[in-house]
Coordinates of C-alpha atoms in Angstrom, one line a residue:
X242 CA -3.9 -6.2 6.4
X243 CA -4.5 -2.8 7.9
X244 CA -4.4 -0.4 4.9
X245 CA -4.3 3.4 4.7
X246 CA -5.9 4.7 1.5
X247 CA -5.2 8.3 0.7
X248 CA -7.8 10.0 -1.5
X249 CA -10.3 7.2 -0.7
X250 CA -13.2 9.6 -1.4
X251 CA -12.2 10.1 -5.0
X252 CA -13.5 8.4 -8.2
X253 CA -11.0 5.6 -8.1
X254 CA -10.6 5.7 -4.3
X255 CA -14.1 4.7 -3.6
X256 CA -13.7 1.6 -5.7
X257 CA -10.5 0.8 -4.0
X258 CA -11.8 1.2 -0.4
X259 CA -14.9 -0.9 -1.3
X260 CA -12.8 -3.8 -2.9
X261 CA -10.2 -3.9 -0.2
X262 CA -12.9 -4.0 2.5
X263 CA -14.7 -6.7 0.6
X264 CA -11.5 -8.8 0.5
X265 CA -11.4 -8.7 4.3
X266 CA -8.8 -6.0 4.9
X267 CA -9.2 -3.2 7.4
X268 CA -9.2 0.1 5.5
X269 CA -9.0 3.7 6.7
X270 CA -9.5 6.6 4.2
X271 CA -7.2 9.5 4.7
X272 CA -8.6 12.5 2.7
X273 CA -9.4 16.2 2.9
X274 CA -13.0 15.5 1.9
X275 CA -15.7 12.9 2.5
X276 CA -18.7 12.3 4.7
X277 CA -18.0 11.9 8.4
X278 CA -17.8 8.2 9.2
X279 CA -15.7 5.7 11.1
X280 CA -13.8 5.0 7.9
X281 CA -12.5 8.5 7.3
X282 CA -9.8 10.6 9.0
X283 CA -9.4 14.1 7.6
X284 CA -5.7 14.6 6.7
X285 CA -4.0 17.3 4.6
X286 CA -1.3 15.3 2.7
X287 CA 0.7 18.5 2.1
X288 CA 1.4 18.6 5.9
X289 CA 4.1 16.0 6.7
X290 CA 3.3 16.1 10.4
X291 CA -0.4 15.2 9.8
X292 CA 0.6 12.4 7.5
X293 CA 3.2 10.7 9.7
X294 CA 1.0 11.1 12.7
X295 CA -1.9 9.5 10.9
X296 CA 0.3 6.6 9.8
X297 CA 1.5 6.0 13.3
X298 CA -1.9 6.0 15.0
X299 CA -5.1 8.0 15.5
X300 CA -6.5 7.8 19.1
X301 CA -8.8 4.8 19.3
X302 CA -9.0 4.2 15.5
X303 CA -5.8 2.4 14.9
X304 CA -2.2 2.0 16.0
X305 CA -0.4 1.6 12.7
X306 CA -0.7 0.2 9.1
X307 CA 0.7 -2.7 7.2
X308 CA 0.4 -1.0 3.8
X309 CA -0.4 2.3 2.2
X310 CA -2.3 3.0 -1.1
X311 CA -1.7 6.5 -2.2
X312 CA -4.3 7.9 -4.5
X313 CA -4.7 11.5 -3.1
X314 CA -3.8 14.1 -5.7
X315 CA -4.9 16.7 -8.1
X316 CA -6.1 14.0 -10.5
X317 CA -5.5 15.4 -14.0
X318 CA -3.7 18.2 -15.9
X319 CA -5.3 21.6 -16.2
X320 CA -7.5 21.4 -13.1
X321 CA -5.3 23.9 -11.2
X322 CA -2.4 26.1 -12.2
X323 CA 0.8 24.3 -13.1
X324 CA 2.6 25.5 -10.0
X325 CA -0.3 24.5 -7.7
X326 CA -0.5 21.0 -9.3
X327 CA 3.3 20.5 -8.9
X328 CA 3.3 21.7 -5.3
X329 CA 0.3 19.7 -4.2
X330 CA 1.1 16.4 -5.9
X331 CA 4.9 16.4 -5.5
X332 CA 4.8 17.4 -1.8
X333 CA 1.9 15.0 -1.0
X334 CA 3.7 12.0 -2.5
X335 CA 7.0 12.8 -0.8
X336 CA 5.2 13.1 2.5
X337 CA 3.3 9.8 2.0
X338 CA 6.4 7.9 0.9
X339 CA 8.7 9.3 3.6
X340 CA 6.0 9.0 6.4
X341 CA 5.5 5.3 5.4
X342 CA 9.3 4.7 5.7
X343 CA 9.4 6.4 9.1
X344 CA 6.4 4.3 10.3
X345 CA 8.1 1.1 9.2
X346 CA 5.6 0.4 6.4
X347 CA 7.2 -1.7 3.7
X348 CA 4.4 -2.0 1.2
X349 CA 3.2 1.0 -0.8
X350 CA 1.0 1.1 -3.9
X351 CA 0.3 4.4 -5.6
X352 CA -1.3 6.0 -8.6
X353 CA 1.1 6.9 -11.3
X354 CA -0.4 7.7 -14.7
X355 CA -0.6 6.8 -18.4
X356 CA 0.5 10.5 -19.0
X357 CA 4.1 9.5 -18.4
X358 CA 3.9 7.5 -21.7
X359 CA 3.6 10.7 -23.7
X360 CA 0.0 11.7 -23.7
X361 CA -1.6 13.5 -25.5
X362 CA 0.7 11.8 -28.1
X363 CA 1.0 14.9 -30.3
X364 CA 4.5 13.4 -30.8
X365 CA 4.1 9.9 -32.1
X366 CA 4.7 7.1 -29.6
X367 CA 7.8 5.0 -30.5
X368 CA 5.6 1.9 -31.2
X369 CA 2.1 0.5 -30.6
X370 CA 1.0 -0.9 -28.3
X371 CA 2.9 1.2 -25.9
X372 CA 4.4 -0.4 -22.8
X373 CA 6.7 0.2 -19.9
X374 CA 9.9 -0.4 -21.8
X375 CA 10.6 3.0 -23.3
X376 CA 11.7 6.0 -21.3
X377 CA 9.0 8.2 -19.8
X378 CA 8.0 11.2 -21.9
X379 CA 6.0 13.7 -19.7
X380 CA 4.4 16.4 -21.7
X381 CA 2.6 18.4 -18.9
X382 CA 3.4 19.5 -15.4
X383 CA 1.0 16.8 -14.1
X384 CA 2.9 14.1 -16.0
X385 CA 6.2 15.6 -15.0
X386 CA 5.3 15.1 -11.3
X387 CA 4.3 11.5 -12.0
X388 CA 7.7 10.9 -13.6
X389 CA 9.5 12.5 -10.7
X390 CA 7.4 10.4 -8.3
X391 CA 8.6 7.3 -10.0
X392 CA 12.2 8.4 -9.8
X393 CA 11.8 9.1 -6.1
X394 CA 10.4 5.7 -5.6
X395 CA 13.4 4.2 -7.4
X396 CA 15.8 6.0 -5.0
X397 CA 13.8 5.3 -1.8
X398 CA 13.7 1.6 -2.6
X399 CA 17.4 1.7 -3.3
X400 CA 17.9 3.2 0.2
X401 CA 15.7 0.6 1.8
X402 CA 15.9 -2.8 0.0
X403 CA 13.0 -4.2 1.9
X404 CA 10.6 -1.5 0.7
X405 CA 8.1 -2.3 -2.0
X406 CA 6.7 0.6 -4.1
X407 CA 4.4 -0.2 -7.0
X408 CA 3.4 2.6 -9.4
X409 CA 0.2 1.9 -11.3
X410 CA 0.0 3.9 -14.5
X411 CA -3.8 4.2 -14.6
X412 CA -5.6 5.0 -17.8
X413 CA -8.6 7.3 -17.8
X414 CA -10.8 6.0 -14.9
X415 CA -14.4 5.4 -15.8
X416 CA -17.6 4.5 -13.9
X417 CA -20.5 2.6 -15.6
X418 CA -22.5 5.8 -16.1
X419 CA -19.7 7.2 -18.1
X420 CA -20.1 4.6 -20.8
X421 CA -23.2 6.3 -22.2
X422 CA -20.9 8.7 -24.0
X423 CA -18.6 6.2 -25.6
X424 CA -20.6 5.7 -28.8
X425 CA -20.2 9.4 -29.6
X426 CA -16.4 8.9 -29.9
X427 CA -16.8 6.8 -33.1
X428 CA -17.5 9.7 -35.4
X429 CA -14.0 11.1 -35.0
X430 CA -10.9 9.0 -34.2
X431 CA -9.1 12.1 -33.1
X432 CA -11.4 12.7 -30.1
X433 CA -9.8 10.1 -28.0
X434 CA -6.4 9.6 -29.7
X435 CA -4.8 11.5 -26.8
X436 CA -4.5 8.3 -24.8
X437 CA -4.7 5.8 -27.6
X438 CA -8.4 5.3 -27.0
X439 CA -7.8 3.8 -23.6
X440 CA -9.6 3.7 -20.3
X441 CA -9.9 1.7 -17.1
X442 CA -13.1 0.7 -15.3
X443 CA -12.8 1.8 -11.7
X444 CA -13.7 -1.6 -10.5
X445 CA -10.8 -3.1 -12.4
X446 CA -8.6 -0.3 -11.1
X447 CA -9.4 -1.5 -7.6
X448 CA -8.5 -5.0 -8.6
X449 CA -5.1 -3.8 -9.8
X450 CA -4.5 -2.2 -6.4
X451 CA -5.4 -5.4 -4.7
X452 CA -3.1 -7.5 -6.9
X453 CA -0.2 -5.0 -6.4
X454 CA -0.7 -5.3 -2.6
X455 CA -0.7 -9.1 -2.9
X456 CA 2.1 -9.5 -5.4
X457 CA 4.4 -6.4 -5.3
X458 CA 8.0 -7.3 -4.7
X459 CA 10.7 -5.3 -2.8
X460 CA 12.0 -2.5 -5.1
X461 CA 10.1 -0.3 -7.5
X462 CA 8.0 -1.4 -10.5
X463 CA 5.7 0.5 -12.8
X464 CA 2.7 -1.1 -14.5
X465 CA 0.2 0.2 -17.1
X466 CA -3.3 -0.4 -15.9
X467 CA -6.0 -0.2 -18.6
X468 CA -9.0 -2.1 -19.8
X469 CA -8.4 -4.9 -22.3
X470 CA -10.3 -3.0 -25.1
X471 CA -10.5 0.5 -26.4
X472 CA -13.4 3.1 -26.1
X473 CA -14.1 2.6 -29.9
X474 CA -16.3 0.4 -31.9
X475 CA -13.8 0.5 -34.8
X476 CA -11.0 -2.0 -34.9
X477 CA -7.8 -1.1 -33.1
X478 CA -5.7 -1.8 -36.2
X479 CA -7.7 0.7 -38.3
X480 CA -7.3 3.3 -35.6
X481 CA -3.6 2.9 -35.5
X482 CA -3.3 3.0 -39.3
X483 CA -5.4 6.2 -39.7
X484 CA -4.0 8.3 -36.8
X485 CA -0.4 6.9 -36.5
X486 CA 0.5 5.7 -40.0
X487 CA 4.2 6.0 -39.4
X488 CA 4.3 4.2 -36.1
X489 CA 5.3 0.5 -36.0
X490 CA 2.7 -1.9 -34.7
X491 CA 4.6 -4.6 -32.9
X492 CA 1.9 -7.4 -32.8
X493 CA -1.2 -8.5 -34.5
X494 CA -4.0 -6.6 -32.8
X495 CA -7.3 -8.2 -31.6
X496 CA -10.4 -6.5 -33.0
X497 CA -10.7 -4.0 -30.1
X498 CA -7.5 -4.8 -28.2
X499 CA -6.1 -2.0 -26.0
X500 CA -3.1 -0.1 -27.4
X501 CA -1.9 0.5 -23.8
X502 CA -0.2 -2.9 -23.2
X503 CA -1.2 -4.6 -19.9
X504 CA 0.9 -7.6 -20.5
X505 CA 3.4 -6.8 -17.8
X506 CA 0.6 -6.3 -15.2
X507 CA -1.0 -9.5 -16.2
X508 CA 2.3 -11.4 -16.0
X509 CA 3.8 -10.0 -12.8
X510 CA 0.7 -8.9 -10.8
X511 CA -1.9 -11.3 -11.9
X512 CA -4.1 -8.4 -13.1
X513 CA -7.1 -9.8 -15.0
X514 CA -9.6 -7.0 -15.9
X515 CA -13.2 -8.2 -15.6
X516 CA -15.2 -5.2 -16.9
X517 CA -15.7 -3.6 -20.3
X518 CA -17.9 -0.8 -21.5
X519 CA -19.3 -3.1 -24.1
X520 CA -21.3 -5.0 -21.4
X521 CA -20.5 -3.0 -18.2
X522 CA -20.5 -6.4 -16.4
X523 CA -17.8 -9.0 -15.8
X524 CA -16.2 -10.1 -19.0
X525 CA -14.5 -13.4 -19.7
X526 CA -11.5 -11.9 -21.4
X527 CA -10.3 -9.5 -24.1
X528 CA -12.2 -9.0 -27.3

């Protein structure tokens, strides 16, 4: 496929561009930043004209796309003012979704977020492991935008029954060099309780994007994308019991099993994470 990746210069975006290219797809990065190269076109996603023009064609570079992967955004709460975060992310996503529709692109995969699940979980989650079944509970402006993006995707796919939009609720994206800090989390279970001790290796995040492009169906679906284990050396059951004693645990937990359920992504997308901080190399499965 010919694929546009917005935000391809970012932490997750670099992995996505690399993986899609490795799989034989033709990829163009649309971003405001990045080194000058044949693989980058500078686009301000807040400007609808620039986005739709880039999707339709850029001189000798391309004449249209088969799919869009939308990762370009303010990537976390608290990096900018609330109003600036809302304006940037909401407007950019509307422009990308609408420009894709105008360009006749029927396959869109984009970065939603684990934050819609209720992080930092100062209010107890309804049950553990959390999944996609309970209503979204945004607790920050950043998470509110992610929730509104999902609702927008629901309506746009209702308007266009052939359109496929997949929202990937990524956990905290990590590179191998980030894993050096993980042992320091063990001393205090509260340090990483804000996202139920979850994370996603950027290489597995890229795999999730690839699987969503391959297996996404018409309509909208959201999927939690996390690593199969936690950031902790302690058992997942002991963490849940200590920090969330009043929350129902709905299954017998593996020793280090993620509390951000990836069962739906495994089942419907074929997502099969390969990397864990415990080895930082391909794994053969969950702990």
